PDB file of C-alpha atoms in Angstrom:
ATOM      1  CA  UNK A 181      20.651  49.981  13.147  1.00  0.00           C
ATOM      2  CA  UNK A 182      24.500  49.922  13.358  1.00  0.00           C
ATOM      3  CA  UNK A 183      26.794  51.039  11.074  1.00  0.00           C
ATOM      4  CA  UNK A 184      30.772  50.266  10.275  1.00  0.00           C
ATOM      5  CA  UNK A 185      33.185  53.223   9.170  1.00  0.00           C
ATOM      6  CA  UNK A 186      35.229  51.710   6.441  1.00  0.00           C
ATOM      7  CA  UNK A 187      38.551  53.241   5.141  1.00  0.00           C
ATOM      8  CA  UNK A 188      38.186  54.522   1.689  1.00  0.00           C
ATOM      9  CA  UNK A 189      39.136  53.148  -0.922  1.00  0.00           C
ATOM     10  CA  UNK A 190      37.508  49.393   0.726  1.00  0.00           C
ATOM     11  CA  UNK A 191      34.348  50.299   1.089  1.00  0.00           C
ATOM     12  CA  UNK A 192      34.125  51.272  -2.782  1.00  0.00           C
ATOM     13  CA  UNK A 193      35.399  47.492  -3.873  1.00  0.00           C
ATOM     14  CA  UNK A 194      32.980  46.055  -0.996  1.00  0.00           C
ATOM     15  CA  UNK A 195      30.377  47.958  -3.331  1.00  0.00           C
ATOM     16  CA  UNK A 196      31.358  46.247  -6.185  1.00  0.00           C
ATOM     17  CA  UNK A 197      31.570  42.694  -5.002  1.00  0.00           C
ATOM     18  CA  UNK A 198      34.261  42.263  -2.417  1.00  0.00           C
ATOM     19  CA  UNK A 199      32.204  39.825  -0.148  1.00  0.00           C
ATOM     20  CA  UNK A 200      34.326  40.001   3.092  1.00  0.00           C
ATOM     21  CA  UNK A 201      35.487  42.623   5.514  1.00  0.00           C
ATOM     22  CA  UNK A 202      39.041  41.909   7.386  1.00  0.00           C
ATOM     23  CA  UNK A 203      38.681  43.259  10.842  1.00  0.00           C
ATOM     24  CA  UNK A 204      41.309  42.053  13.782  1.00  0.00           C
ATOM     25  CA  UNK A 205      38.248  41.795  16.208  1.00  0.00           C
ATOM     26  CA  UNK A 206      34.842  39.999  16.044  1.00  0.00           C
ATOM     27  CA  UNK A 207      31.088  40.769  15.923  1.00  0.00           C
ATOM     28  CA  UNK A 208      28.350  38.780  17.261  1.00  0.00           C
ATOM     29  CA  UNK A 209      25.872  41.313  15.042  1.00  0.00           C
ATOM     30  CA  UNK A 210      24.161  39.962  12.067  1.00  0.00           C
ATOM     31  CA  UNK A 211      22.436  41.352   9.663  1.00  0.00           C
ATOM     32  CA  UNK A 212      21.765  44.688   8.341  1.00  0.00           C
ATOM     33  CA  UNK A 213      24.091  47.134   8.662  1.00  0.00           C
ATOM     34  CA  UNK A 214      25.482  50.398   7.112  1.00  0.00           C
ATOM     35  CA  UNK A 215      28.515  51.261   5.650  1.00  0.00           C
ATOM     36  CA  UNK A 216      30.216  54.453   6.502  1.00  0.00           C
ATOM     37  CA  UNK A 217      33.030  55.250   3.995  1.00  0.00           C
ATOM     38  CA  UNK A 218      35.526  57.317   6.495  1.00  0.00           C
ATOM     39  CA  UNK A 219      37.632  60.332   5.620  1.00  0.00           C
ATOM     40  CA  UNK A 220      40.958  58.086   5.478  1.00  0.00           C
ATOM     41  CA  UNK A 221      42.288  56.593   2.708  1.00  0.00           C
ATOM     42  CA  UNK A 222      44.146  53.476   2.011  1.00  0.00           C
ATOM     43  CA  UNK A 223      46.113  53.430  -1.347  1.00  0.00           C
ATOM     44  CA  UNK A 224      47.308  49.507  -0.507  1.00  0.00           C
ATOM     45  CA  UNK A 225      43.550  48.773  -1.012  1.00  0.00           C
ATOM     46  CA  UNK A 226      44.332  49.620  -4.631  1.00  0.00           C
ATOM     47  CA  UNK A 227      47.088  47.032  -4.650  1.00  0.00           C
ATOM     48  CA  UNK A 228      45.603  44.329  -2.902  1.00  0.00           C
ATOM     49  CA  UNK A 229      42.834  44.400  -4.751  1.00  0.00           C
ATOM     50  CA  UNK A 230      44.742  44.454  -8.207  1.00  0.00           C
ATOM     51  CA  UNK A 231      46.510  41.248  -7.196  1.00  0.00           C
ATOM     52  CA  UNK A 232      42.861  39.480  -6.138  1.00  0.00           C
ATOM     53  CA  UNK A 233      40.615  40.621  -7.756  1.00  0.00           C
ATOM     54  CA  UNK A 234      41.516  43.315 -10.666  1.00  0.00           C
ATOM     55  CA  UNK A 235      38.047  43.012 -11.724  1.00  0.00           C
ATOM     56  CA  UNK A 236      37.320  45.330  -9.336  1.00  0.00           C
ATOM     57  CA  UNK A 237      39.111  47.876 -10.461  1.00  0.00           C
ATOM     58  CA  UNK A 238      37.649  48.357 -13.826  1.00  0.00           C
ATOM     59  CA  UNK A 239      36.401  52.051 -14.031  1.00  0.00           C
ATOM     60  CA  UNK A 240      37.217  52.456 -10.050  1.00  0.00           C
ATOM     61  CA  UNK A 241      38.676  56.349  -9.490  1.00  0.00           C
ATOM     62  CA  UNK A 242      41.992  56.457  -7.858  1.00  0.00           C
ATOM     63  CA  UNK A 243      41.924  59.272  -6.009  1.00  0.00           C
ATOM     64  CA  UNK A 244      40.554  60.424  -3.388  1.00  0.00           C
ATOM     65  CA  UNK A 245      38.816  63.223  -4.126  1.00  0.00           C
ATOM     66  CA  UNK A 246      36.345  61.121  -6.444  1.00  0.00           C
ATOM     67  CA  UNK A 247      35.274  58.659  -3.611  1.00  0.00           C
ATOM     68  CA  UNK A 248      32.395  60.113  -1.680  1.00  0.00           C
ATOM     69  CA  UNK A 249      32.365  59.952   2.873  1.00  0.00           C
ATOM     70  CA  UNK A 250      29.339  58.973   4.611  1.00  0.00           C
ATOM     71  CA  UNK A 251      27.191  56.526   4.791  1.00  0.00           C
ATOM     72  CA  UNK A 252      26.989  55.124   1.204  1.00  0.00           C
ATOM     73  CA  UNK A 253      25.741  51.858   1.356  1.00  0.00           C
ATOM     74  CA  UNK A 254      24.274  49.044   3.245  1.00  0.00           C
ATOM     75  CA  UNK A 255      25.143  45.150   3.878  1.00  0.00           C
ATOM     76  CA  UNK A 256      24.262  42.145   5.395  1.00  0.00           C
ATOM     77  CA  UNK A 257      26.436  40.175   8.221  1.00  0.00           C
ATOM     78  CA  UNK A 258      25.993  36.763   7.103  1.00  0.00           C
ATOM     79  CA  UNK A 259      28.728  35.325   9.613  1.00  0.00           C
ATOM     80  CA  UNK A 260      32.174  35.466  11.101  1.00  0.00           C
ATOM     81  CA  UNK A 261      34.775  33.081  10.084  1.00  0.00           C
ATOM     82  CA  UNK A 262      37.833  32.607  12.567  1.00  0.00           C
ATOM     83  CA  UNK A 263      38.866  29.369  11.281  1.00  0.00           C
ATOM     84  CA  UNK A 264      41.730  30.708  10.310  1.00  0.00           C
ATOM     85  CA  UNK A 265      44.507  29.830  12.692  1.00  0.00           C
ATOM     86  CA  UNK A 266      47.464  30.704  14.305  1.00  0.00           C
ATOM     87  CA  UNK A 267      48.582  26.907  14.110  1.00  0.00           C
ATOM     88  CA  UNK A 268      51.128  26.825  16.156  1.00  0.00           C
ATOM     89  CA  UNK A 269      51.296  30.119  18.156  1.00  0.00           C
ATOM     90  CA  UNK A 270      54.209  31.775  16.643  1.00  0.00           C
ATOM     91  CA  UNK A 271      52.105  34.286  15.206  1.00  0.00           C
ATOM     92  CA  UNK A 272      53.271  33.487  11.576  1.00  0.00           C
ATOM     93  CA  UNK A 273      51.643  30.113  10.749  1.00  0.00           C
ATOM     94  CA  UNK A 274      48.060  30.246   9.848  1.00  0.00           C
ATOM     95  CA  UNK A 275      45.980  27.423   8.528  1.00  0.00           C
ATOM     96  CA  UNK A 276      43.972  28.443   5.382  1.00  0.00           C
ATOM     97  CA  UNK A 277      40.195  28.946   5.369  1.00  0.00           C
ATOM     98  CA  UNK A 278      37.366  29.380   2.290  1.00  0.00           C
ATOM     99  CA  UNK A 279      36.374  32.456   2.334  1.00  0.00           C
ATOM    100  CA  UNK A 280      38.023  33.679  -0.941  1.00  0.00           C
ATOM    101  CA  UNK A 281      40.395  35.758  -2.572  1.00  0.00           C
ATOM    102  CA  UNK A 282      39.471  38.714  -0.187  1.00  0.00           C
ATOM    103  CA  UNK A 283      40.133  36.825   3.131  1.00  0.00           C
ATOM    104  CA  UNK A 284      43.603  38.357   4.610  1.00  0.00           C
ATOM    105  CA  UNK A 285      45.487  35.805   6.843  1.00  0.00           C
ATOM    106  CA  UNK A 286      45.424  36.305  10.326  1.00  0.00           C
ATOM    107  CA  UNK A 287      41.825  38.521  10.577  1.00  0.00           C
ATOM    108  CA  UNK A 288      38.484  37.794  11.353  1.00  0.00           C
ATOM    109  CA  UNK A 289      36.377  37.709   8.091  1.00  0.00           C
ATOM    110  CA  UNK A 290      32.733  39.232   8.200  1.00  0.00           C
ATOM    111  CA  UNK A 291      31.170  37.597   5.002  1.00  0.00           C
ATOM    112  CA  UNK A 292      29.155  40.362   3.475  1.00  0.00           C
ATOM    113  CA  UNK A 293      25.606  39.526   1.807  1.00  0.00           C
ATOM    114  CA  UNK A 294      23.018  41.714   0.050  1.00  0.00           C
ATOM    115  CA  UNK A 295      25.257  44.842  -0.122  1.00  0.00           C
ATOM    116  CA  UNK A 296      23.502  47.475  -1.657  1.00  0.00           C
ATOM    117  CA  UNK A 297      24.730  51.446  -3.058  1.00  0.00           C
ATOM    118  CA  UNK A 298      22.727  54.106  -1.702  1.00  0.00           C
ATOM    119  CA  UNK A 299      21.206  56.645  -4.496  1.00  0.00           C
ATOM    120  CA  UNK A 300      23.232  59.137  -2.707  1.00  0.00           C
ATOM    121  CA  UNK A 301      25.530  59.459   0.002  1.00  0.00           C
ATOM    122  CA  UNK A 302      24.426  60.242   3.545  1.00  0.00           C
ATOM    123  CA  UNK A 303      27.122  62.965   5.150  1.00  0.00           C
ATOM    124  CA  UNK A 304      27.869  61.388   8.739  1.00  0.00           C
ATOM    125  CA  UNK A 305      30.786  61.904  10.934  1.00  0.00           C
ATOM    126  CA  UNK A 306      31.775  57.845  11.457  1.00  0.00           C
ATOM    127  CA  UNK A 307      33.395  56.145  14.740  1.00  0.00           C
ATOM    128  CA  UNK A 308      35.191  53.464  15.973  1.00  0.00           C
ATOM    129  CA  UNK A 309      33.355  49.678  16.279  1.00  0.00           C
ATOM    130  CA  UNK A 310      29.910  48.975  15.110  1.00  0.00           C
ATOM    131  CA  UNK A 311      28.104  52.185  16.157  1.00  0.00           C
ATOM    132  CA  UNK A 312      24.690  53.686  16.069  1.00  0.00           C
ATOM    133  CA  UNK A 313      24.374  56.775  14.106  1.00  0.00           C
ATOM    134  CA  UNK A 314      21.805  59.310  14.500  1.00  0.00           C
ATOM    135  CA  UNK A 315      17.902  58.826  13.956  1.00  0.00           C
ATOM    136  CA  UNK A 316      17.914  61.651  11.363  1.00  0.00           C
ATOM    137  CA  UNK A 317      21.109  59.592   9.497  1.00  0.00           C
ATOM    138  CA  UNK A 318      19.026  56.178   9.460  1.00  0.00           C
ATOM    139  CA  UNK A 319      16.006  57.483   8.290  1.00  0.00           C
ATOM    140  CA  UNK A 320      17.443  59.023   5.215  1.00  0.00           C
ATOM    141  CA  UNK A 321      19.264  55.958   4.813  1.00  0.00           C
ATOM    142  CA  UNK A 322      15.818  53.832   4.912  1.00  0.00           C
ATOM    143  CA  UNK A 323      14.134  56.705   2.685  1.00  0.00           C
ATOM    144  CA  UNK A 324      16.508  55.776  -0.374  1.00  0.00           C
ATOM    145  CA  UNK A 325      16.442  52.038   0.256  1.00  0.00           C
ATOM    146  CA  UNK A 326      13.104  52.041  -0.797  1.00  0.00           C
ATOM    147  CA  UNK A 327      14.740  53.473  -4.119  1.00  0.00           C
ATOM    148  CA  UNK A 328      17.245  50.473  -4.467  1.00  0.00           C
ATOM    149  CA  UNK A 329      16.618  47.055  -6.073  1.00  0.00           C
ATOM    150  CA  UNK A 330      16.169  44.478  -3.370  1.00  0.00           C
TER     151      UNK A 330
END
């Protein structure tokens, strides 16, 4: 099982409905996966998402202190779209793709299926990249998805 360390506040909005995750790099993994809210926080997440989708934000915490680390969820991979283009290799003209109001121009988007809060979070240091956290971590992980509506 591989997991993705996610800066905090994103992972929180990808837990209530934010169906793709920006990265600058791509996966070939599909499928189950966990997500790892890190230590570091990102207050522009709180921005961007007002602008797209300020849905999300309804009875979200702003600080900090009230968004839990470690592994806190899981998701599905569905796919990768990287049809979004840097036209004409100037860095700064990129064709549009459909992947919604979450899709950030000039990144790789994972669309996200099946996510899926954990009862409670696991503590877990996180990492760089899709990494494999420890047996112990994933089996408390699998314990409580047993708890959580398929």
């Amino acid at each position: 099982m591989k997991a993705l360390s996610i800066t905090r506040p994103w992972v929180e909005l990808i837990l209530r409905g934010k169906d793709v995750e920006n990265r600058t790099w791509n996966t070939r993994h599909r499928g189950l996966f966990l997500l790892h809210a890190a230590q570091s926080w990102k207050s522009e997440a709180l921005a961007f998402a007002d602008m797209v989708a300020p849905d999300a934000l309804v009875g979200l915490p702003t600080s900090r202190d009230d968004h839990p680390t470690g592994i806190v969820g899981v998701a599905e991979i569905a796919s990768v779209c990287s049809n979004e283009m840097d036209e004409f290799g100037d860095g700064e003209t990129w064709a549009p793709c459909r992947c919604g109001r979450w899709a950030m121009a000039g990144q790789y988007h994972w669309r996200l299926a099946r996510v899926r809060r954990l009862p409670r979070p696991v503590p877990c240091r996180g990492a760089l990249g899709l990494w494999t956290p420890p047996e112990d971590v994933t089996a408390l992980v699998l314990a409580q998805l047993g708890q959580v509506a398929q």
